[in-house]
Amino acid sequence: MDYKSGLIQDGNPMENLEKQLICPICLEMFTKPVVILPCQHNLCRKCANDIFQAANPYWTNRGGSMSMSGGRFRCPSCRHEVIMDRHGVYGLQRNLLVENIIDIYCLTCEVPTCSMCKVFGAHKACEVAPLQNVFQGQKTELSNCISMLVAGNDRVQTIITQLEDSRRVTKENSHQVKETLSQKFDVLYAILDEKKSELLQRITQEQEEKLSFIEALIQQYQEQLDKSTKLVETAIQSLDEPGGATFLLSAKQLIKSIVEASKGCQLGKTEPGFENMDYFTLDLEYIADTLRAIDFGTDEEEEEFIEEEDQEEEESTEGKEEGHQDSLAG
């Protein structure tokens, strides 16, 4: 590459240098490796290989192995015919000077640049470093970031596993507590049902006793009424007797029977209020309040509540005994 003649012909050496570092195929700054054609023009090896393959489509055999014969193509800059040997583009010499010029990295602008841009161009005030060093540094930093992210993902996965275990244990504990609570309420239901059956049986027993007594009285009075009715009918028939002797024989006994029947009218009766059942009353308000106050609490709170109830019962009992003693003393 004739840098000197280019710099002399062009009044702007920086612009001319930049043109000399542009690949005529991809129109970008050369990418390594950079090869020198016999005409001294430069190409990216990839671009050179592309035009060589286009000009020699049968150069590589079907098995992918390299052909024993070479090929040819024309330089895109000067149209000079370039003859290749069996190595193809890989037999061309690398332009290490151009590679060294373009092989730096602007740390300030974070873009690839060249040595001339650093000395004379837009990057002369910037901090630069060898491209390979930046590459290795960025690669190391990226590897560290990957390791950090993987470690973070492991921690997140550990937390997720812990939370999933916590969710499972929470469900199991909730199910167990619900079962225990249901069992306790089932016991309360059973006690209430048993007590309800007991109290209903006592009311039924009282009802049956009263009804039996009333039905017995009804039957006795009914029998007495039937007997008196028949006695009245006999007495009326006796009054119709025309003969005095016949009447006299039966009248005395009828009178005696009527007197006895009259005395037997008071067989018994129910006392006032006999039908009432209001003495079977329950004051369940305090129990209802207790049930409404049922709530979750610690065992210590339940023990304190039981102790307070026992203390209240003892104080109530002592008060009743003192009152009874005072009444006896009076």
mmCIF file of C-alpha atoms in Angstrom:
data_model
loop_
_atom_site.group_PDB
_atom_site.id
_atom_site.type_symbol
_atom_site.label_atom_id
_atom_site.label_comp_id
_atom_site.label_asym_id
_atom_site.label_seq_id
_atom_site.Cartn_x
_atom_site.Cartn_y
_atom_site.Cartn_z
ATOM 1 C CA MET A 1 0.000 0.000 0.000
ATOM 2 C CA ASP A 2 1.605 3.308 -1.129
ATOM 3 C CA TYR A 3 0.906 5.569 1.859
ATOM 4 C CA LYS A 4 3.495 8.194 0.904
ATOM 5 C CA SER A 5 2.152 8.964 -2.569
ATOM 6 C CA GLY A 6 -1.366 9.063 -1.257
ATOM 7 C CA LEU A 7 -0.449 11.536 1.466
ATOM 8 C CA ILE A 8 1.373 13.803 -1.006
ATOM 9 C CA GLN A 9 -1.420 13.876 -3.563
ATOM 10 C CA ASP A 10 -4.120 14.603 -0.985
ATOM 11 C CA GLY A 11 -4.042 17.799 0.999
ATOM 12 C CA ASN A 12 -5.813 16.042 3.897
ATOM 13 C CA PRO A 13 -3.573 13.113 4.970
ATOM 14 C CA MET A 14 -6.032 11.934 7.670
ATOM 15 C CA GLU A 15 -8.889 11.626 5.178
ATOM 16 C CA ASN A 16 -6.649 9.870 2.682
ATOM 17 C CA LEU A 17 -5.459 7.421 5.375
ATOM 18 C CA GLU A 18 -9.016 6.601 6.305
ATOM 19 C CA LYS A 19 -9.758 5.859 2.638
ATOM 20 C CA GLN A 20 -6.733 3.564 2.505
ATOM 21 C CA LEU A 21 -8.175 1.567 5.475
ATOM 22 C CA ILE A 22 -11.576 0.944 3.837
ATOM 23 C CA CYS A 23 -12.184 -2.409 2.149
ATOM 24 C CA PRO A 24 -13.456 -1.864 -1.427
ATOM 25 C CA ILE A 25 -15.754 -4.901 -1.108
ATOM 26 C CA CYS A 26 -17.627 -4.417 2.229
ATOM 27 C CA LEU A 27 -16.882 -0.636 2.332
ATOM 28 C CA GLU A 28 -16.044 -0.964 6.031
ATOM 29 C CA MET A 29 -12.755 -0.684 7.862
ATOM 30 C CA PHE A 30 -10.646 -3.762 7.250
ATOM 31 C CA THR A 31 -11.253 -6.708 9.495
ATOM 32 C CA LYS A 32 -8.493 -9.140 10.357
ATOM 33 C CA PRO A 33 -6.905 -10.940 8.658
ATOM 34 C CA VAL A 34 -6.029 -8.396 5.906
ATOM 35 C CA VAL A 35 -4.454 -9.887 2.771
ATOM 36 C CA ILE A 36 -2.224 -8.179 0.174
ATOM 37 C CA LEU A 37 -2.957 -8.841 -3.484
ATOM 38 C CA PRO A 38 -0.069 -9.021 -5.967
ATOM 39 C CA CYS A 39 -1.103 -5.555 -7.138
ATOM 40 C CA GLN A 40 -0.478 -4.315 -3.561
ATOM 41 C CA HIS A 41 -4.135 -3.584 -2.884
ATOM 42 C CA ASN A 42 -5.680 -4.885 0.364
ATOM 43 C CA LEU A 43 -8.831 -6.846 1.091
ATOM 44 C CA CYS A 44 -10.422 -8.448 4.103
ATOM 45 C CA ARG A 45 -9.644 -12.134 3.791
ATOM 46 C CA LYS A 46 -13.367 -12.932 3.994
ATOM 47 C CA CYS A 47 -14.170 -10.459 1.180
ATOM 48 C CA ALA A 48 -11.279 -11.795 -0.914
ATOM 49 C CA ASN A 49 -12.516 -15.330 -0.395
ATOM 50 C CA ASP A 50 -16.055 -14.300 -1.396
ATOM 51 C CA ILE A 51 -15.012 -12.845 -4.756
ATOM 52 C CA PHE A 52 -12.608 -15.763 -5.334
ATOM 53 C CA GLN A 53 -15.404 -18.286 -4.720
ATOM 54 C CA ALA A 54 -17.732 -16.296 -6.988
ATOM 55 C CA ALA A 55 -15.143 -16.358 -9.794
ATOM 56 C CA ASN A 56 -14.272 -20.026 -9.204
ATOM 57 C CA PRO A 57 -17.515 -21.773 -8.176
ATOM 58 C CA TYR A 58 -16.070 -25.258 -8.784
ATOM 59 C CA TRP A 59 -12.801 -24.672 -6.980
ATOM 60 C CA THR A 60 -13.855 -26.778 -3.966
ATOM 61 C CA ASN A 61 -14.878 -30.358 -4.701
ATOM 62 C CA ARG A 62 -18.063 -32.003 -3.386
ATOM 63 C CA GLY A 63 -16.303 -33.617 -0.437
ATOM 64 C CA GLY A 64 -15.224 -30.209 0.827
ATOM 65 C CA SER A 65 -11.500 -30.871 0.363
ATOM 66 C CA MET A 66 -9.235 -28.311 -1.311
ATOM 67 C CA SER A 67 -8.724 -28.601 -5.069
ATOM 68 C CA MET A 68 -5.261 -29.430 -6.397
ATOM 69 C CA SER A 69 -5.471 -26.635 -8.990
ATOM 70 C CA GLY A 70 -5.653 -22.911 -8.315
ATOM 71 C CA GLY A 71 -7.946 -20.208 -9.611
ATOM 72 C CA ARG A 72 -8.066 -16.558 -10.550
ATOM 73 C CA PHE A 73 -10.082 -13.375 -10.019
ATOM 74 C CA ARG A 74 -9.651 -9.662 -10.656
ATOM 75 C CA CYS A 75 -8.727 -7.062 -8.078
ATOM 76 C CA PRO A 76 -11.830 -4.943 -7.337
ATOM 77 C CA SER A 77 -9.676 -1.809 -7.106
ATOM 78 C CA CYS A 78 -7.520 -1.994 -10.285
ATOM 79 C CA ARG A 79 -8.976 -4.972 -12.158
ATOM 80 C CA HIS A 80 -5.557 -6.623 -12.131
ATOM 81 C CA GLU A 81 -5.861 -10.385 -12.615
ATOM 82 C CA VAL A 82 -4.837 -12.277 -9.515
ATOM 83 C CA ILE A 83 -3.764 -15.868 -10.038
ATOM 84 C CA MET A 84 -4.137 -18.186 -7.048
ATOM 85 C CA ASP A 85 -2.345 -21.458 -6.368
ATOM 86 C CA ARG A 86 -4.018 -24.487 -4.814
ATOM 87 C CA HIS A 87 -4.143 -22.736 -1.418
ATOM 88 C CA GLY A 88 -6.493 -20.094 -2.787
ATOM 89 C CA VAL A 89 -6.910 -16.923 -0.725
ATOM 90 C CA TYR A 90 -5.158 -18.592 2.195
ATOM 91 C CA GLY A 91 -1.951 -18.484 0.175
ATOM 92 C CA LEU A 92 -1.940 -14.654 0.111
ATOM 93 C CA GLN A 93 0.333 -12.725 2.472
ATOM 94 C CA ARG A 94 -1.197 -10.903 5.465
ATOM 95 C CA ASN A 95 -0.729 -7.139 5.736
ATOM 96 C CA LEU A 96 0.400 -6.906 9.368
ATOM 97 C CA LEU A 97 1.019 -3.141 9.084
ATOM 98 C CA VAL A 98 -2.618 -2.428 8.264
ATOM 99 C CA GLU A 99 -3.754 -4.860 10.939
ATOM 100 C CA ASN A 100 -1.624 -3.088 13.541
ATOM 101 C CA ILE A 101 -2.970 0.302 12.440
ATOM 102 C CA ILE A 102 -6.601 -0.741 12.828
ATOM 103 C CA ASP A 103 -6.026 -3.011 15.814
ATOM 104 C CA ILE A 104 -6.718 -0.493 18.612
ATOM 105 C CA TYR A 105 -9.846 0.402 20.578
ATOM 106 C CA CYS A 106 -11.002 3.829 21.753
ATOM 107 C CA LEU A 107 -11.998 3.442 25.409
ATOM 108 C CA THR A 108 -13.538 6.915 25.520
ATOM 109 C CA CYS A 109 -15.831 6.468 22.503
ATOM 110 C CA GLU A 110 -16.026 2.671 22.854
ATOM 111 C CA VAL A 111 -15.423 2.042 19.137
ATOM 112 C CA PRO A 112 -12.591 0.434 17.123
ATOM 113 C CA THR A 113 -10.191 2.981 15.658
ATOM 114 C CA CYS A 114 -6.647 3.198 14.176
ATOM 115 C CA SER A 115 -3.294 4.543 15.163
ATOM 116 C CA MET A 116 -3.502 7.469 12.768
ATOM 117 C CA CYS A 117 -6.883 8.501 14.209
ATOM 118 C CA LYS A 118 -5.272 8.488 17.637
ATOM 119 C CA VAL A 119 -2.312 10.618 16.496
ATOM 120 C CA PHE A 120 -3.941 13.005 14.026
ATOM 121 C CA GLY A 121 -7.700 12.378 13.996
ATOM 122 C CA ALA A 122 -10.855 12.574 16.105
ATOM 123 C CA HIS A 123 -9.509 10.227 18.791
ATOM 124 C CA LYS A 124 -6.256 12.059 19.567
ATOM 125 C CA ALA A 125 -7.668 13.228 22.946
ATOM 126 C CA CYS A 126 -9.157 9.827 23.777
ATOM 127 C CA GLU A 127 -7.786 6.967 25.803
ATOM 128 C CA VAL A 128 -7.033 3.909 23.669
ATOM 129 C CA ALA A 129 -5.882 0.345 24.263
ATOM 130 C CA PRO A 130 -4.929 -2.655 22.099
ATOM 131 C CA LEU A 131 -8.006 -4.277 20.681
ATOM 132 C CA GLN A 132 -6.903 -7.704 21.901
ATOM 133 C CA ASN A 133 -6.504 -6.407 25.465
ATOM 134 C CA VAL A 134 -9.963 -4.841 25.375
ATOM 135 C CA PHE A 135 -11.338 -8.038 23.891
ATOM 136 C CA GLN A 136 -9.821 -10.163 26.626
ATOM 137 C CA GLY A 137 -10.903 -7.688 29.304
ATOM 138 C CA GLN A 138 -14.463 -7.538 28.025
ATOM 139 C CA LYS A 139 -14.528 -11.309 27.680
ATOM 140 C CA THR A 140 -13.306 -11.728 31.249
ATOM 141 C CA GLU A 141 -15.822 -9.142 32.517
ATOM 142 C CA LEU A 142 -18.631 -10.838 30.602
ATOM 143 C CA SER A 143 -17.585 -14.214 32.014
ATOM 144 C CA ASN A 144 -17.611 -12.725 35.512
ATOM 145 C CA CYS A 145 -21.051 -11.238 34.881
ATOM 146 C CA ILE A 146 -22.291 -14.601 33.650
ATOM 147 C CA SER A 147 -20.908 -16.270 36.778
ATOM 148 C CA MET A 148 -22.489 -13.596 38.945
ATOM 149 C CA LEU A 149 -25.838 -13.984 37.166
ATOM 150 C CA VAL A 150 -25.684 -17.780 37.419
ATOM 151 C CA ALA A 151 -24.906 -17.476 41.135
ATOM 152 C CA GLY A 152 -27.799 -15.037 41.484
ATOM 153 C CA ASN A 153 -30.071 -17.461 39.640
ATOM 154 C CA ASP A 154 -28.973 -20.229 42.007
ATOM 155 C CA ARG A 155 -29.850 -18.039 44.985
ATOM 156 C CA VAL A 156 -33.212 -17.171 43.447
ATOM 157 C CA GLN A 157 -33.883 -20.854 42.770
ATOM 158 C CA THR A 158 -32.970 -21.656 46.374
ATOM 159 C CA ILE A 159 -35.401 -18.992 47.594
ATOM 160 C CA ILE A 160 -38.103 -20.338 45.276
ATOM 161 C CA THR A 161 -37.518 -23.857 46.633
ATOM 162 C CA GLN A 162 -37.725 -22.551 50.204
ATOM 163 C CA LEU A 163 -40.918 -20.648 49.420
ATOM 164 C CA GLU A 164 -42.423 -23.722 47.764
ATOM 165 C CA ASP A 165 -41.580 -25.763 50.879
ATOM 166 C CA SER A 166 -43.081 -23.016 53.024
ATOM 167 C CA ARG A 167 -46.229 -23.050 50.869
ATOM 168 C CA ARG A 168 -46.522 -26.834 51.204
ATOM 169 C CA VAL A 169 -45.960 -26.796 54.977
ATOM 170 C CA THR A 170 -48.429 -23.916 55.344
ATOM 171 C CA LYS A 171 -51.091 -25.913 53.514
ATOM 172 C CA GLU A 172 -50.371 -29.003 55.619
ATOM 173 C CA ASN A 173 -50.461 -27.050 58.895
ATOM 174 C CA SER A 174 -53.655 -25.264 57.883
ATOM 175 C CA HIS A 175 -55.291 -28.585 57.021
ATOM 176 C CA GLN A 176 -54.229 -30.066 60.365
ATOM 177 C CA VAL A 177 -55.491 -27.060 62.344
ATOM 178 C CA LYS A 178 -58.801 -27.154 60.457
ATOM 179 C CA GLU A 179 -59.193 -30.853 61.255
ATOM 180 C CA THR A 180 -58.461 -30.221 64.950
ATOM 181 C CA LEU A 181 -60.886 -27.293 65.069
ATOM 182 C CA SER A 182 -63.611 -29.317 63.342
ATOM 183 C CA GLN A 183 -63.120 -32.148 65.834
ATOM 184 C CA LYS A 184 -63.460 -29.774 68.787
ATOM 185 C CA PHE A 185 -66.646 -28.265 67.390
ATOM 186 C CA ASP A 186 -67.978 -31.755 66.657
ATOM 187 C CA VAL A 187 -67.496 -32.529 70.355
ATOM 188 C CA LEU A 188 -69.431 -29.375 71.251
ATOM 189 C CA TYR A 189 -72.188 -30.322 68.813
ATOM 190 C CA ALA A 190 -72.368 -33.790 70.353
ATOM 191 C CA ILE A 191 -72.598 -32.364 73.887
ATOM 192 C CA LEU A 192 -75.333 -29.936 72.828
ATOM 193 C CA ASP A 193 -77.275 -32.667 71.027
ATOM 194 C CA GLU A 194 -76.984 -34.964 74.046
ATOM 195 C CA LYS A 195 -78.099 -32.239 76.442
ATOM 196 C CA LYS A 196 -80.926 -31.250 74.099
ATOM 197 C CA SER A 197 -82.148 -34.846 73.935
ATOM 198 C CA GLU A 198 -81.964 -35.134 77.721
ATOM 199 C CA LEU A 199 -83.961 -31.964 78.358
ATOM 200 C CA LEU A 200 -86.525 -32.822 75.692
ATOM 201 C CA GLN A 201 -86.952 -36.243 77.294
ATOM 202 C CA ARG A 202 -87.624 -34.653 80.665
ATOM 203 C CA ILE A 203 -90.274 -32.399 79.141
ATOM 204 C CA THR A 204 -91.806 -35.364 77.340
ATOM 205 C CA GLN A 205 -91.865 -37.390 80.552
ATOM 206 C CA GLU A 206 -93.577 -34.575 82.434
ATOM 207 C CA GLN A 207 -96.050 -34.187 79.592
ATOM 208 C CA GLU A 208 -96.869 -37.891 79.595
ATOM 209 C CA GLU A 209 -97.373 -37.950 83.372
ATOM 210 C CA LYS A 210 -99.724 -34.979 83.277
ATOM 211 C CA LEU A 211 -101.633 -36.300 80.290
ATOM 212 C CA SER A 212 -101.952 -39.712 81.919
ATOM 213 C CA PHE A 213 -103.353 -38.124 85.072
ATOM 214 C CA ILE A 214 -105.807 -35.999 83.094
ATOM 215 C CA GLU A 215 -106.918 -38.913 80.916
ATOM 216 C CA ALA A 216 -107.452 -41.060 84.032
ATOM 217 C CA LEU A 217 -109.672 -38.362 85.536
ATOM 218 C CA ILE A 218 -111.585 -38.043 82.272
ATOM 219 C CA GLN A 219 -112.157 -41.772 82.193
ATOM 220 C CA GLN A 220 -113.346 -41.862 85.834
ATOM 221 C CA TYR A 221 -115.705 -38.951 85.335
ATOM 222 C CA GLN A 222 -116.971 -40.496 82.099
ATOM 223 C CA GLU A 223 -117.721 -43.755 83.875
ATOM 224 C CA GLN A 224 -119.465 -41.887 86.662
ATOM 225 C CA LEU A 225 -121.467 -39.899 84.132
ATOM 226 C CA ASP A 226 -122.545 -43.040 82.316
ATOM 227 C CA LYS A 227 -123.561 -44.633 85.614
ATOM 228 C CA SER A 228 -125.509 -41.568 86.735
ATOM 229 C CA THR A 229 -127.237 -41.320 83.369
ATOM 230 C CA LYS A 230 -128.425 -44.871 83.634
ATOM 231 C CA LEU A 231 -129.538 -44.305 87.230
ATOM 232 C CA VAL A 232 -131.558 -41.250 86.149
ATOM 233 C CA GLU A 233 -133.241 -43.258 83.416
ATOM 234 C CA THR A 234 -134.130 -46.015 85.915
ATOM 235 C CA ALA A 235 -135.497 -43.478 88.382
ATOM 236 C CA ILE A 236 -137.669 -41.855 85.663
ATOM 237 C CA GLN A 237 -139.029 -45.213 84.670
ATOM 238 C CA SER A 238 -139.781 -45.928 88.344
ATOM 239 C CA LEU A 239 -141.847 -42.724 88.572
ATOM 240 C CA ASP A 240 -144.043 -44.043 85.793
ATOM 241 C CA GLU A 241 -145.041 -47.156 87.804
ATOM 242 C CA PRO A 242 -148.875 -47.105 88.353
ATOM 243 C CA GLY A 243 -148.849 -49.469 91.258
ATOM 244 C CA GLY A 244 -147.790 -48.163 94.638
ATOM 245 C CA ALA A 245 -146.418 -51.457 95.919
ATOM 246 C CA THR A 246 -144.061 -51.904 92.964
ATOM 247 C CA PHE A 247 -142.862 -48.330 93.251
ATOM 248 C CA LEU A 248 -142.196 -48.630 96.925
ATOM 249 C CA LEU A 249 -140.119 -51.747 96.470
ATOM 250 C CA SER A 250 -137.732 -49.980 94.080
ATOM 251 C CA ALA A 251 -137.872 -46.365 95.202
ATOM 252 C CA LYS A 252 -135.981 -46.822 98.462
ATOM 253 C CA GLN A 253 -133.019 -48.505 96.728
ATOM 254 C CA LEU A 254 -133.033 -45.922 93.922
ATOM 255 C CA ILE A 255 -132.918 -43.091 96.419
ATOM 256 C CA LYS A 256 -130.002 -44.719 98.216
ATOM 257 C CA SER A 257 -128.117 -45.227 94.937
ATOM 258 C CA ILE A 258 -128.760 -41.637 93.816
ATOM 259 C CA VAL A 259 -127.460 -40.285 97.161
ATOM 260 C CA GLU A 260 -124.301 -42.390 96.895
ATOM 261 C CA ALA A 261 -123.798 -41.331 93.270
ATOM 262 C CA SER A 262 -124.136 -37.696 94.267
ATOM 263 C CA LYS A 263 -121.487 -38.084 96.930
ATOM 264 C CA GLY A 264 -119.063 -39.651 94.423
ATOM 265 C CA CYS A 265 -119.097 -36.669 92.024
ATOM 266 C CA GLN A 266 -115.900 -35.230 93.516
ATOM 267 C CA LEU A 267 -113.417 -37.807 92.197
ATOM 268 C CA GLY A 268 -110.588 -35.299 91.875
ATOM 269 C CA LYS A 269 -109.424 -32.446 89.702
ATOM 270 C CA THR A 270 -106.282 -30.658 88.524
ATOM 271 C CA GLU A 271 -104.798 -27.833 90.549
ATOM 272 C CA PRO A 272 -104.704 -24.296 89.076
ATOM 273 C CA GLY A 273 -101.730 -23.955 86.730
ATOM 274 C CA PHE A 274 -101.481 -27.710 86.340
ATOM 275 C CA GLU A 275 -101.242 -27.284 82.578
ATOM 276 C CA ASN A 276 -98.315 -24.871 82.736
ATOM 277 C CA MET A 277 -94.880 -26.028 81.578
ATOM 278 C CA ASP A 278 -93.078 -22.729 82.084
ATOM 279 C CA TYR A 279 -90.830 -24.110 84.781
ATOM 280 C CA PHE A 280 -88.914 -25.833 82.008
ATOM 281 C CA THR A 281 -86.983 -22.686 81.129
ATOM 282 C CA LEU A 282 -83.320 -22.185 80.303
ATOM 283 C CA ASP A 283 -81.220 -19.046 80.542
ATOM 284 C CA LEU A 284 -78.661 -19.680 77.820
ATOM 285 C CA GLU A 285 -77.630 -16.099 77.198
ATOM 286 C CA TYR A 286 -74.379 -16.442 79.143
ATOM 287 C CA ILE A 287 -73.595 -19.614 77.226
ATOM 288 C CA ALA A 288 -74.397 -17.835 73.956
ATOM 289 C CA ASP A 289 -72.050 -15.013 74.980
ATOM 290 C CA THR A 290 -69.363 -17.562 75.755
ATOM 291 C CA LEU A 291 -69.847 -19.214 72.377
ATOM 292 C CA ARG A 292 -69.698 -15.865 70.614
ATOM 293 C CA ALA A 293 -66.453 -15.120 72.454
ATOM 294 C CA ILE A 294 -64.797 -18.279 71.167
ATOM 295 C CA ASP A 295 -61.584 -17.285 69.449
ATOM 296 C CA PHE A 296 -58.070 -18.503 68.846
ATOM 297 C CA GLY A 297 -55.682 -18.025 71.736
ATOM 298 C CA THR A 298 -52.676 -19.499 73.439
ATOM 299 C CA ASP A 299 -52.850 -22.306 75.977
ATOM 300 C CA GLU A 300 -51.765 -19.849 78.676
ATOM 301 C CA GLU A 301 -54.783 -17.621 77.959
ATOM 302 C CA GLU A 302 -57.130 -20.621 78.133
ATOM 303 C CA GLU A 303 -55.620 -21.724 81.453
ATOM 304 C CA GLU A 304 -55.990 -18.197 82.880
ATOM 305 C CA PHE A 305 -59.622 -18.110 81.724
ATOM 306 C CA ILE A 306 -60.353 -21.462 83.399
ATOM 307 C CA GLU A 307 -58.646 -20.306 86.609
ATOM 308 C CA GLU A 308 -60.729 -17.114 86.666
ATOM 309 C CA GLU A 309 -63.946 -19.110 86.206
ATOM 310 C CA ASP A 310 -62.990 -21.497 89.040
ATOM 311 C CA GLN A 311 -62.186 -18.539 91.293
ATOM 312 C CA GLU A 312 -65.545 -16.891 90.527
ATOM 313 C CA GLU A 313 -67.379 -20.135 91.309
ATOM 314 C CA GLU A 314 -65.526 -20.498 94.631
ATOM 315 C CA GLU A 315 -66.350 -16.898 95.607
ATOM 316 C CA SER A 316 -70.006 -17.447 94.708
ATOM 317 C CA THR A 317 -70.160 -20.645 96.755
ATOM 318 C CA GLU A 318 -68.519 -18.992 99.766
ATOM 319 C CA GLY A 319 -70.985 -16.089 99.558
ATOM 320 C CA LYS A 320 -73.954 -18.476 99.551
ATOM 321 C CA GLU A 321 -72.614 -20.412 102.547
ATOM 322 C CA GLU A 322 -72.068 -17.182 104.535
ATOM 323 C CA GLY A 323 -75.610 -16.045 103.747
ATOM 324 C CA HIS A 324 -77.025 -19.407 104.830
ATOM 325 C CA GLN A 325 -75.098 -19.267 108.135
ATOM 326 C CA ASP A 326 -76.341 -15.714 108.779
ATOM 327 C CA SER A 327 -79.939 -16.809 108.203
ATOM 328 C CA LEU A 328 -79.547 -19.706 110.647
ATOM 329 C CA ALA A 329 -77.973 -17.413 113.197
ATOM 330 C CA GLY A 330 -80.852 -14.991 112.835
#
